[in-house]
Structures are given as C-alpha cells and as structure tokens.
Coordinates of N, CA and C in Angstrom, one line a residue:
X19 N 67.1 48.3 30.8 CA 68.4 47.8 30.4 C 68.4 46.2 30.5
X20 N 68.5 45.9 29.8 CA 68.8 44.3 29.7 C 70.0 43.0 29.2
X21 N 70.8 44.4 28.7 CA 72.4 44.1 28.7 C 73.4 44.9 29.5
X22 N 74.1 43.8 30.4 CA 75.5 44.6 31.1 C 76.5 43.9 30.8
X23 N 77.3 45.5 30.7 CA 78.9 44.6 30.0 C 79.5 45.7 31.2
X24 N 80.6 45.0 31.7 CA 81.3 45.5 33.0 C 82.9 45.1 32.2
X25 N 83.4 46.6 32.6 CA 84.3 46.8 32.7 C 85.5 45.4 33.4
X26 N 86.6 45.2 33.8 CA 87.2 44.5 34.9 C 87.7 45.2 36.1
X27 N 89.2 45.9 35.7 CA 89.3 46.6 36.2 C 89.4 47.8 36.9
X28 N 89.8 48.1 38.3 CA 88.7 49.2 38.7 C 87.4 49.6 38.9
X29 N 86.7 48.3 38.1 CA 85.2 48.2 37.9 C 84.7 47.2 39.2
X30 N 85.0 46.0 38.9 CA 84.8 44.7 39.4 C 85.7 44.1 40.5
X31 N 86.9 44.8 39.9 CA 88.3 44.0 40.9 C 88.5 45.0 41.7
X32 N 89.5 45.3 42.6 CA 90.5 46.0 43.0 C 92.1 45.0 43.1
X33 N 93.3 45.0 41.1 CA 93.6 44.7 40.8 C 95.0 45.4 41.1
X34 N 95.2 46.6 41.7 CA 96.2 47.3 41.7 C 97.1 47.3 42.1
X35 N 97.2 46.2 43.1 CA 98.7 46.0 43.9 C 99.4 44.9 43.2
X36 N 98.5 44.1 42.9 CA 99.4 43.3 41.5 C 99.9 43.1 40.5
X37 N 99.0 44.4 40.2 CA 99.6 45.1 38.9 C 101.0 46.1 38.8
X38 N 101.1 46.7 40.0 CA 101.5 47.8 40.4 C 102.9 46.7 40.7
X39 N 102.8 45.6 41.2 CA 104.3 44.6 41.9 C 105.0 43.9 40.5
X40 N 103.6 43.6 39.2 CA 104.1 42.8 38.2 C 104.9 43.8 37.5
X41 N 104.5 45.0 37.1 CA 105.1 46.0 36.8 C 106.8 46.3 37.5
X42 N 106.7 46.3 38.3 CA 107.9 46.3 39.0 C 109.2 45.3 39.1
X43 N 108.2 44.1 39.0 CA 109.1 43.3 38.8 C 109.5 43.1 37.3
X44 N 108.9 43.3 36.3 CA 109.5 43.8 35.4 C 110.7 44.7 34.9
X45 N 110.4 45.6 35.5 CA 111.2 46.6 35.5 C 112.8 45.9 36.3
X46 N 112.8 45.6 37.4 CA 114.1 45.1 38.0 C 114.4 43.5 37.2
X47 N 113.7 42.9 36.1 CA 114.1 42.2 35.4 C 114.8 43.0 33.9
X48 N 114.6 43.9 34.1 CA 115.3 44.7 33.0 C 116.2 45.8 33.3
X49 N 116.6 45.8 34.7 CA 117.6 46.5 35.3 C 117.3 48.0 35.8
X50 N 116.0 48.2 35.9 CA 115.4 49.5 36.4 C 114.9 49.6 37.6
X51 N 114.8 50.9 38.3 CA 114.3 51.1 39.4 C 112.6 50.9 39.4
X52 N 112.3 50.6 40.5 CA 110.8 50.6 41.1 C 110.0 52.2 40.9
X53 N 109.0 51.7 40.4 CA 107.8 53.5 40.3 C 107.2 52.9 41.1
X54 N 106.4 53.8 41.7 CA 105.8 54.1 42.4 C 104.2 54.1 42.5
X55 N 103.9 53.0 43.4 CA 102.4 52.3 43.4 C 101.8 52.9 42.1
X56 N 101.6 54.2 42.7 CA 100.3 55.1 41.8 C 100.6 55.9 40.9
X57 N 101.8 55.8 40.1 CA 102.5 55.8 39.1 C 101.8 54.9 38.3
X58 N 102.0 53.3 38.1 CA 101.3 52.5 37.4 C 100.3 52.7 37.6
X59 N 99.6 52.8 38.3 CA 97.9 52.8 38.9 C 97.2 54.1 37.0
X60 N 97.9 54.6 37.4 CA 97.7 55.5 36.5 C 97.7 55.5 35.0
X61 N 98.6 54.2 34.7 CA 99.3 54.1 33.3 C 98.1 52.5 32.7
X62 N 97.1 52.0 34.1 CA 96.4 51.2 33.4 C 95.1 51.6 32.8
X63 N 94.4 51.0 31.6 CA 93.4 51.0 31.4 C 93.8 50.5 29.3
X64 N 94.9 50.8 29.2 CA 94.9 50.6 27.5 C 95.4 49.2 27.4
X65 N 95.4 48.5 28.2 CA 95.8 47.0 27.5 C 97.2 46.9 28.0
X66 N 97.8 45.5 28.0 CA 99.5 45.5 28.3 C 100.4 46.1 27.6
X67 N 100.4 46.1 26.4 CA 101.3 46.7 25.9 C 101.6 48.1 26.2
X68 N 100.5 48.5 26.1 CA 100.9 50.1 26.4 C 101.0 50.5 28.0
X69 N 100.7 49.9 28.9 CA 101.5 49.9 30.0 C 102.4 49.5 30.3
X70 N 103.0 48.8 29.4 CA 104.2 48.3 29.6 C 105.2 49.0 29.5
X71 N 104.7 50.2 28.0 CA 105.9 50.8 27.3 C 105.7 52.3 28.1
X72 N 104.4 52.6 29.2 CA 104.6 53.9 29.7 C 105.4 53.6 31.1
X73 N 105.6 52.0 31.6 CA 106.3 51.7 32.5 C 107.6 52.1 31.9
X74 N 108.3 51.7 31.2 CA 109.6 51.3 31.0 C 110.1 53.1 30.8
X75 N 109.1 53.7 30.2 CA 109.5 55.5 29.9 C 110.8 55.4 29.2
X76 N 111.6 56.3 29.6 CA 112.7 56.6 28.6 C 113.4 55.5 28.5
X77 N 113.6 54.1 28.9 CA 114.4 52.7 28.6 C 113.7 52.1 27.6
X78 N 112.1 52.4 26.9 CA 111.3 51.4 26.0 C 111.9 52.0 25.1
X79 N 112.5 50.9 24.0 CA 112.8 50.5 22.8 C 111.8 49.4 22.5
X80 N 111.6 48.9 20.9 CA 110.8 47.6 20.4 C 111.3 46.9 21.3
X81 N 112.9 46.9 21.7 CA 113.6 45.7 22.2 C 112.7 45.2 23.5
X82 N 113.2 46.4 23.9 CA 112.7 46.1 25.7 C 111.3 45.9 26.3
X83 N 110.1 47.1 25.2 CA 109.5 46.5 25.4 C 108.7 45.2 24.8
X84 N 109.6 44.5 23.8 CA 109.1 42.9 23.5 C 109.1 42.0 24.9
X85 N 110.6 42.8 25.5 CA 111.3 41.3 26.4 C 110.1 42.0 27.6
X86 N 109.8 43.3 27.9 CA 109.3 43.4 28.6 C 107.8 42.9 29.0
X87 N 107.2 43.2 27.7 CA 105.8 42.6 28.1 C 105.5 41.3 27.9
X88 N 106.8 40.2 27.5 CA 106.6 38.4 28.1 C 106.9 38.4 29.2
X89 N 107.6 39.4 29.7 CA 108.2 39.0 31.1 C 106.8 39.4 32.4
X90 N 106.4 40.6 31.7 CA 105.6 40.8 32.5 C 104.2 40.1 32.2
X91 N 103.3 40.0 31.1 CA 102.2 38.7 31.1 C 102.6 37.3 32.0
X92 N 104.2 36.6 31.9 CA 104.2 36.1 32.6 C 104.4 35.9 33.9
X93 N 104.7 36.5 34.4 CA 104.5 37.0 36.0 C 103.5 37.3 36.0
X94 N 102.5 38.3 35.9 CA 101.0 38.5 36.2 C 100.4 37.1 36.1
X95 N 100.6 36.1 35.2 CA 99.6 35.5 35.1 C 100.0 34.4 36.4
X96 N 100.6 34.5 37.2 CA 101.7 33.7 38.1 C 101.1 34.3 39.4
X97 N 100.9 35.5 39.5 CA 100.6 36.2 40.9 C 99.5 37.4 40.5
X98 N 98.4 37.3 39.7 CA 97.3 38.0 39.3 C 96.2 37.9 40.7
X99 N 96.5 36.7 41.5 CA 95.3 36.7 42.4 C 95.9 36.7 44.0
X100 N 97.1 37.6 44.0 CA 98.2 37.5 45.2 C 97.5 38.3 46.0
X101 N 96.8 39.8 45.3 CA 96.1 40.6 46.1 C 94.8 41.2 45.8
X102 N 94.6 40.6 44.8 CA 93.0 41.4 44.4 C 92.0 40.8 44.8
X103 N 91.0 41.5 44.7 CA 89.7 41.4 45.5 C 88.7 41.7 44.9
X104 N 87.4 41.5 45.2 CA 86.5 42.3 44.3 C 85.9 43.5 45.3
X105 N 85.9 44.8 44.6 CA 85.1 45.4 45.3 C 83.6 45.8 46.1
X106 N 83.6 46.7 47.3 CA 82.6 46.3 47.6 C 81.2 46.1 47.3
X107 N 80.7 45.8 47.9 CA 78.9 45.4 47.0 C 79.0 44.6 45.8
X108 N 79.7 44.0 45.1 CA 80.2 43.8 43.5 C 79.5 42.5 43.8
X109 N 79.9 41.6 44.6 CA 79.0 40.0 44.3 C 77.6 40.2 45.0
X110 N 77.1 41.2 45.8 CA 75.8 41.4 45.8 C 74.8 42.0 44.7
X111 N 76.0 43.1 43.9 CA 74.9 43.4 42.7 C 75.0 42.3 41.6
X112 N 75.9 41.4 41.6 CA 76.2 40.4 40.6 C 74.9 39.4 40.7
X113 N 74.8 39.2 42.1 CA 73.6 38.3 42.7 C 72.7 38.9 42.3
X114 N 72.6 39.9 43.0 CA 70.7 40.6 42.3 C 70.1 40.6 40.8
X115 N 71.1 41.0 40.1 CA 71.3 41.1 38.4 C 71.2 39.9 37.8
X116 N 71.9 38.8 38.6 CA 71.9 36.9 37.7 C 70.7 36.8 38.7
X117 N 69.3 37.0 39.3 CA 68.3 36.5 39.4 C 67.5 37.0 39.2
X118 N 67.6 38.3 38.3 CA 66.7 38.8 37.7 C 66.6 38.6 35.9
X119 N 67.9 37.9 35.7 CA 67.9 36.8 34.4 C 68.6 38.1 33.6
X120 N 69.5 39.2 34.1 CA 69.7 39.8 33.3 C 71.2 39.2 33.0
X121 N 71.5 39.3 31.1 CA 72.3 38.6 30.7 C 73.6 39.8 30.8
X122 N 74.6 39.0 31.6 CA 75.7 40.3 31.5 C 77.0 39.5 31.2
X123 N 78.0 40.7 30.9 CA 79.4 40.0 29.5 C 80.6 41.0 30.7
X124 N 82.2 40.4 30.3 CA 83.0 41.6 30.8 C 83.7 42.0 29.3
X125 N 84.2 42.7 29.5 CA 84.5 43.7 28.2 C 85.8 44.5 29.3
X126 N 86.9 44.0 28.8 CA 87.8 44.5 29.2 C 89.4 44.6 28.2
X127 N 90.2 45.4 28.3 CA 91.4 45.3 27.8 C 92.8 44.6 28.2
X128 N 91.9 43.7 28.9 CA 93.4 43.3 30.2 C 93.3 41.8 28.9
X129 N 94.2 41.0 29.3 CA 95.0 39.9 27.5 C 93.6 38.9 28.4
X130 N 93.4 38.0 27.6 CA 92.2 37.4 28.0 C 91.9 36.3 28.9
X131 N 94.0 35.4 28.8 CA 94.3 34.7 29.8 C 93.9 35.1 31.7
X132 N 94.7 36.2 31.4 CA 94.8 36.8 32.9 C 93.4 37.3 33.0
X133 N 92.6 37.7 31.9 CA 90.9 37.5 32.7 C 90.0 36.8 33.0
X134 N 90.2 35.1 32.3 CA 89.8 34.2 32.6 C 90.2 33.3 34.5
X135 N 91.9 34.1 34.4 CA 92.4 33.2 35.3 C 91.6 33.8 36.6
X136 N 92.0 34.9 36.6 CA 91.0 36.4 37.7 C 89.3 35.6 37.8
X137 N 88.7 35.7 37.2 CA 87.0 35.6 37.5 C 87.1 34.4 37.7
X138 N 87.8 33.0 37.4 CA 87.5 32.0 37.7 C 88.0 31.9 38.8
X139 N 89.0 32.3 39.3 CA 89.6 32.7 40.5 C 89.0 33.3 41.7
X140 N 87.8 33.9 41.4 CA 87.2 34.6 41.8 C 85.8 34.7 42.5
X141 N 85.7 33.4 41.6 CA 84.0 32.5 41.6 C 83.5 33.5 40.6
X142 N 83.8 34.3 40.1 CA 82.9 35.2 39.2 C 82.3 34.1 37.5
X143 N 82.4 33.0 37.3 CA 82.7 32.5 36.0 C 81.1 32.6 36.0
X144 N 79.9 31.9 36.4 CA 78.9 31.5 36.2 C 77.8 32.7 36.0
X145 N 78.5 33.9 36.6 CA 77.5 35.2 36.3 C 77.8 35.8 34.5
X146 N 78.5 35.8 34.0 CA 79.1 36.2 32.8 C 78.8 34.9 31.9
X147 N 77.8 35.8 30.6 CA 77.8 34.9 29.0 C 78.9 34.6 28.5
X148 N 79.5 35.3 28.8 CA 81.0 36.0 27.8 C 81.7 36.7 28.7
X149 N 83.0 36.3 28.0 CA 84.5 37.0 28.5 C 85.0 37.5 27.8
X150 N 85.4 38.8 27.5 CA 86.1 39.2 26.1 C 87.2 40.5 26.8
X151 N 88.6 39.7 26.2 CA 89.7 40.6 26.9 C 90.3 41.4 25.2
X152 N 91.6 42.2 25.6 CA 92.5 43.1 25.1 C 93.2 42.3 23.5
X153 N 92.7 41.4 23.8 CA 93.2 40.6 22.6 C 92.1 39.6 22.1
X154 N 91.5 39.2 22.9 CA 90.3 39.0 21.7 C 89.7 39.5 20.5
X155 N 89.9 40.8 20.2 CA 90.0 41.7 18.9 C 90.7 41.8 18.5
X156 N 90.8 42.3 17.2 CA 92.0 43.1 16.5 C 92.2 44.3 17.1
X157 N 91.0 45.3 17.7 CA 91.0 46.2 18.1 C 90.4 46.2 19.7
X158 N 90.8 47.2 20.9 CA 90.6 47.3 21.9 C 90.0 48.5 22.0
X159 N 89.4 48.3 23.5 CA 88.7 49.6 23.4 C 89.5 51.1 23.5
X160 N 88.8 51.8 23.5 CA 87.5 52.3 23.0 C 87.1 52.2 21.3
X161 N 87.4 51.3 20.7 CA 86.4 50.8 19.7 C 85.5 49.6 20.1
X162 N 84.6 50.2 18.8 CA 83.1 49.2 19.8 C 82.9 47.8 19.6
X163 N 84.0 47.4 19.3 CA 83.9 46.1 18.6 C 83.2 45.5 19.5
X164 N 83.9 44.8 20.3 CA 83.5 44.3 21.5 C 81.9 44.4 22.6
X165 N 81.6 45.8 23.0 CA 79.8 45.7 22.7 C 79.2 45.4 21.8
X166 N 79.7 46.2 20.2 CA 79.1 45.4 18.9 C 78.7 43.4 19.3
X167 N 79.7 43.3 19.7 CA 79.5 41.5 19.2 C 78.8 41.1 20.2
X168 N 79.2 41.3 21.8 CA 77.9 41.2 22.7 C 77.0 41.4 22.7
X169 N 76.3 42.2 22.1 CA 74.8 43.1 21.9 C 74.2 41.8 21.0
X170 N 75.2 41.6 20.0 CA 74.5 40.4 18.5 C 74.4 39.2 19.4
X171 N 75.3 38.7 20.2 CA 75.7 37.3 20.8 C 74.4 37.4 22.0
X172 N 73.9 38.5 22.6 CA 72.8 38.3 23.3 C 71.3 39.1 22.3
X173 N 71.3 39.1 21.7 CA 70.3 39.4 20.5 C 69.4 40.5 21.8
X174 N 70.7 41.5 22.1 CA 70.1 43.1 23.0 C 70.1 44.6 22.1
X175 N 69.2 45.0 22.0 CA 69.6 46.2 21.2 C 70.3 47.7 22.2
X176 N 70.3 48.4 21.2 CA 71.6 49.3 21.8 C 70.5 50.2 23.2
X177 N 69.4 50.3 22.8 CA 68.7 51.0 23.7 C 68.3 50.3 25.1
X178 N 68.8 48.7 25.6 CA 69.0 47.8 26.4 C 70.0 47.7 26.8
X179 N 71.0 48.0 26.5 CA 72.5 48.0 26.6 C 73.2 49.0 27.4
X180 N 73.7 48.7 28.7 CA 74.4 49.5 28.9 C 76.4 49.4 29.9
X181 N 76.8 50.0 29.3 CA 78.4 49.9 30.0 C 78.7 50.4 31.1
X182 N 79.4 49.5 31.9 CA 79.9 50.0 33.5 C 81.7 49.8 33.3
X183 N 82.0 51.2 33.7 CA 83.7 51.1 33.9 C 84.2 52.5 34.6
X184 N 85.4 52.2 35.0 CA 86.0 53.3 35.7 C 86.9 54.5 35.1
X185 N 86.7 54.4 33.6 CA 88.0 55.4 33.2 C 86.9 55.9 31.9
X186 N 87.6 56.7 31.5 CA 87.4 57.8 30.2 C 87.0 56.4 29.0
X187 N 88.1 55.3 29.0 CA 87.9 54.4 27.6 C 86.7 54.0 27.9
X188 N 86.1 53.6 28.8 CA 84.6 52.7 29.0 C 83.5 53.6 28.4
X189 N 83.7 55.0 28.6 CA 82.7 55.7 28.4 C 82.9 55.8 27.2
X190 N 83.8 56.3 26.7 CA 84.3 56.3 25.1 C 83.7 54.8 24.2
X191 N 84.3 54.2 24.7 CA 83.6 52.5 24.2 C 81.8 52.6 23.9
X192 N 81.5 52.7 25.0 CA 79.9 53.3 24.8 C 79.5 54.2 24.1
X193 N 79.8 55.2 24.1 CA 79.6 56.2 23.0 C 79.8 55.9 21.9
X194 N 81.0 55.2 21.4 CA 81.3 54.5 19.9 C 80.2 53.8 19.9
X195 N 79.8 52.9 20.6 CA 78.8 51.8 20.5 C 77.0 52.1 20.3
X196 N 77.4 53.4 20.9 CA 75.8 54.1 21.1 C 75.1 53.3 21.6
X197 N 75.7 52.7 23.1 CA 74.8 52.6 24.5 C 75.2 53.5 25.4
X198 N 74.4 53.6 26.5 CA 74.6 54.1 27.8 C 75.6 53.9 28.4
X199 N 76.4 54.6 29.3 CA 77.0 54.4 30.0 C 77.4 54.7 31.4
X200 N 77.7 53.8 32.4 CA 78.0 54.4 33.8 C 79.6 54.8 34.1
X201 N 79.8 55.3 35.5 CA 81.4 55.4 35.5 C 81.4 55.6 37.3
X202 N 82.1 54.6 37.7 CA 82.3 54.5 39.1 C 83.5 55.1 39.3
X203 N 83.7 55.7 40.5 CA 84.6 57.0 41.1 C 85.6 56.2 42.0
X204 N 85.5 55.0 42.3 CA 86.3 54.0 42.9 C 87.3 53.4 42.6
X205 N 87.5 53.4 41.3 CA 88.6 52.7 39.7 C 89.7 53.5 40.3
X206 N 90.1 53.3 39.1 CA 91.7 53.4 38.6 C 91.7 54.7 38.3
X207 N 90.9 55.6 37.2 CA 90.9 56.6 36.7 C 89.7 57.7 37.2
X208 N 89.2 57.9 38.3 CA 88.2 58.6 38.0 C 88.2 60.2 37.5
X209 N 89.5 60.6 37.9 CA 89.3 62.1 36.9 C 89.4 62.0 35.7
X210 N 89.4 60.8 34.9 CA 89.3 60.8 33.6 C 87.8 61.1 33.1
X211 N 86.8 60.6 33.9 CA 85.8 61.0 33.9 C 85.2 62.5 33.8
X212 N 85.6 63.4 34.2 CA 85.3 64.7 34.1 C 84.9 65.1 32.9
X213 N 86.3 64.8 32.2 CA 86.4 65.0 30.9 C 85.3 64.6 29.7
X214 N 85.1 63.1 30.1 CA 84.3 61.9 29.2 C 83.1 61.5 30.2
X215 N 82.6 62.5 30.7 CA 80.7 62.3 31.7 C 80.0 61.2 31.1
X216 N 80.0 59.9 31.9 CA 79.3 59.0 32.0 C 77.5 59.8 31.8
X217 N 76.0 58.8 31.4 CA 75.2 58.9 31.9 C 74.7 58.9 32.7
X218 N 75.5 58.1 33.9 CA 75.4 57.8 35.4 C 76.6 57.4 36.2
X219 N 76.7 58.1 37.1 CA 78.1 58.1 38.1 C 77.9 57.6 39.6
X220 N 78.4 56.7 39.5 CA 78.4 55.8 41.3 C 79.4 55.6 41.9
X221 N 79.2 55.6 43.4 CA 80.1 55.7 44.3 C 80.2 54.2 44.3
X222 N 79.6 53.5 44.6 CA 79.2 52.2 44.9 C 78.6 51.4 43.9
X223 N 79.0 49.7 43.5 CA 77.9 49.6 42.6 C 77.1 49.0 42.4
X224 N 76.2 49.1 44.3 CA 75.0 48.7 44.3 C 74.0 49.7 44.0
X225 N 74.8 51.1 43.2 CA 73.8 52.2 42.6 C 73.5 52.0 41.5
X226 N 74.2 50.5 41.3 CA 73.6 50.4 40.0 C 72.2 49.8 39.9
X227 N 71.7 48.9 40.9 CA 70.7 48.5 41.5 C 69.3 49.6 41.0
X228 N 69.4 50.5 41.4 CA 68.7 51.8 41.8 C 68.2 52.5 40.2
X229 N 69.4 52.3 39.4 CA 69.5 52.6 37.6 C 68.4 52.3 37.3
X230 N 68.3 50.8 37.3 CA 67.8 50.2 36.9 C 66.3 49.4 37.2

C-alpha cells in the first residue's frame, strides 16, 4: 500500500463533545431542547447538513434548517478545538508512515474550513498531501470522487490504495473506489460496520502498522 487516505472523524480525532455541544447550541438558538451526547454521536458521519436536519427532527423545515446549519458551521468553527483530541497511537502511526515516505490525504465529509482549522490546530498539517472535506465536491462520500482524485493527484493505483475510517460510508467510499479498506471500532459508528465488513478491522491504529 502506498496510498492512505484517513478518514477524520472517529478516525484521527475524538471530535464528539464538540460536536455533540455545537449541535446543541444550535438547537437552543432555535428554541429547542438539548439531545443527548450520543444521540448526535450517532447522527455524524454524512456531512453538516444532514446532521443538522436529523438534529432539528420534527422542527427541520428548509427554514430552520438553513438558519440552522449557519448557525451551527458557525459555532463549530469557533469552538471545534474546545475538546478534541487525537486518538490514541494516531501521531505515532502518523510518524511511522511520514518516514517511511508514504504519501497520505484526509478524505472526510466534515465542510473543509472546520478541517483545515482541526489539523492545523492539531499540528497534523505537514503529514497530509491533501485535505479534502464535505464540500470540496459536488458529491460526498460514499462516492468515490474524492479517492478518484487522490489516487490521480499522487499518481497511486487502486491496488496501493487503501482507506481508513470508522463508519459504514468509509467502507462504502472504498468499495465505490475499488480500494481496500480498514475500519476502526473506536469511531463514531462501529456497528455500522457489521453490516459494510471492512478488509481489516482495528482496535487501535497502530494495527495499522502491522497491515502493512
């Protein structure tokens, strides 16, 4: 393998209390009660919009969720690094991987601001070719746009290529793409995985080390 494209969240971060607070505050800027941590936890992995509109439930109209998802982009992008963290082993396999010259991308559906702000935030900038968020495309995953263009932009073929994420869309994304794919049990979604079996499943993702 000589292409890695990593997921964000669930993958790389542990993003959820901020997401879980922006969400909320959302919601009490539009006069609704607070859900419940792992409520949202649940509703991430398709991009803002559509967590926005499974946040708001029976109150989403166009209306609310227009007003809802500037209100909430802005706030996230305000308090995106209040609690997150990267998980464990993540900047040791990041190290092992950037000195073994392997070229790696994120590929994520989170809007592209709030991904940029996160990894730079994070010291993550200098391991990653590329950043490609939820809006960078016309389409998000699980279409393959996005590995399509990484794989060209690092001149890796699909049989080099392989995708790390925590939910059912990462594997999906890979499968459209016809690379490999992993799926860590740590994320956001791991029973989505049952459904959508990675080629390799890790607790940790210094197993990724071991893959490879």
């Amino acid at each position: 393998m000589n292409l890695l494209i990593f997921d964000l969240d669930g993958t790389l971060i542990d993003s959820k209390l901020d997401l879980a607070h922006s969400v909320n505050a959302m919601r009490a800027h539009l006069g609704a009660a607070p859900l419940a941590d792992e409520l949202v936890y649940s509703y991430v992995g398709n991009g803002a919009p559509v967590l926005v509109r499974r946040a708001l439930g029976d109150i989403a109209t166009d209306d609310t969720v227009r007003e809802g998802l500037a209100f909430f982009q802005a706030y996230y992008r305000e308090h995106c690094l209040d609690h997150t963290v990267l998980y464990p082993d993540v900047q040791e396999t990041l190290d092992a991987f950037r000195n073994r010259a392997f070229p790696m991308a994120v590929l994520t559906n989170k809007p592209i601001a709030a991904t940029e702000a996160i990894v730079h935030g994070l010291g993550l900038r200098d391991y990653f070719f590329r950043l490609y968020g939820g809006n960078s495309f016309e389409q998000k995953k699980p279409d393959p746009i996005g590995i399509q263009r990484l794989m060209a932009e690092a001149g890796v073929a699909q049989e080099h290529s392989l995708m790390i994420g925590d939910s059912a869309v990462d594997i999906r994304t890979a499968r459209n793409a016809g690379i490999r794919a992993v799926g860590v049990t740590y994320g956001f979604q791991p029973e989505s995985l049952v459904a959508d079996p990675p080629d390799y499943l890790l607790d940790r993702m210094s197993g990724l080390l071991a893959i490879l």
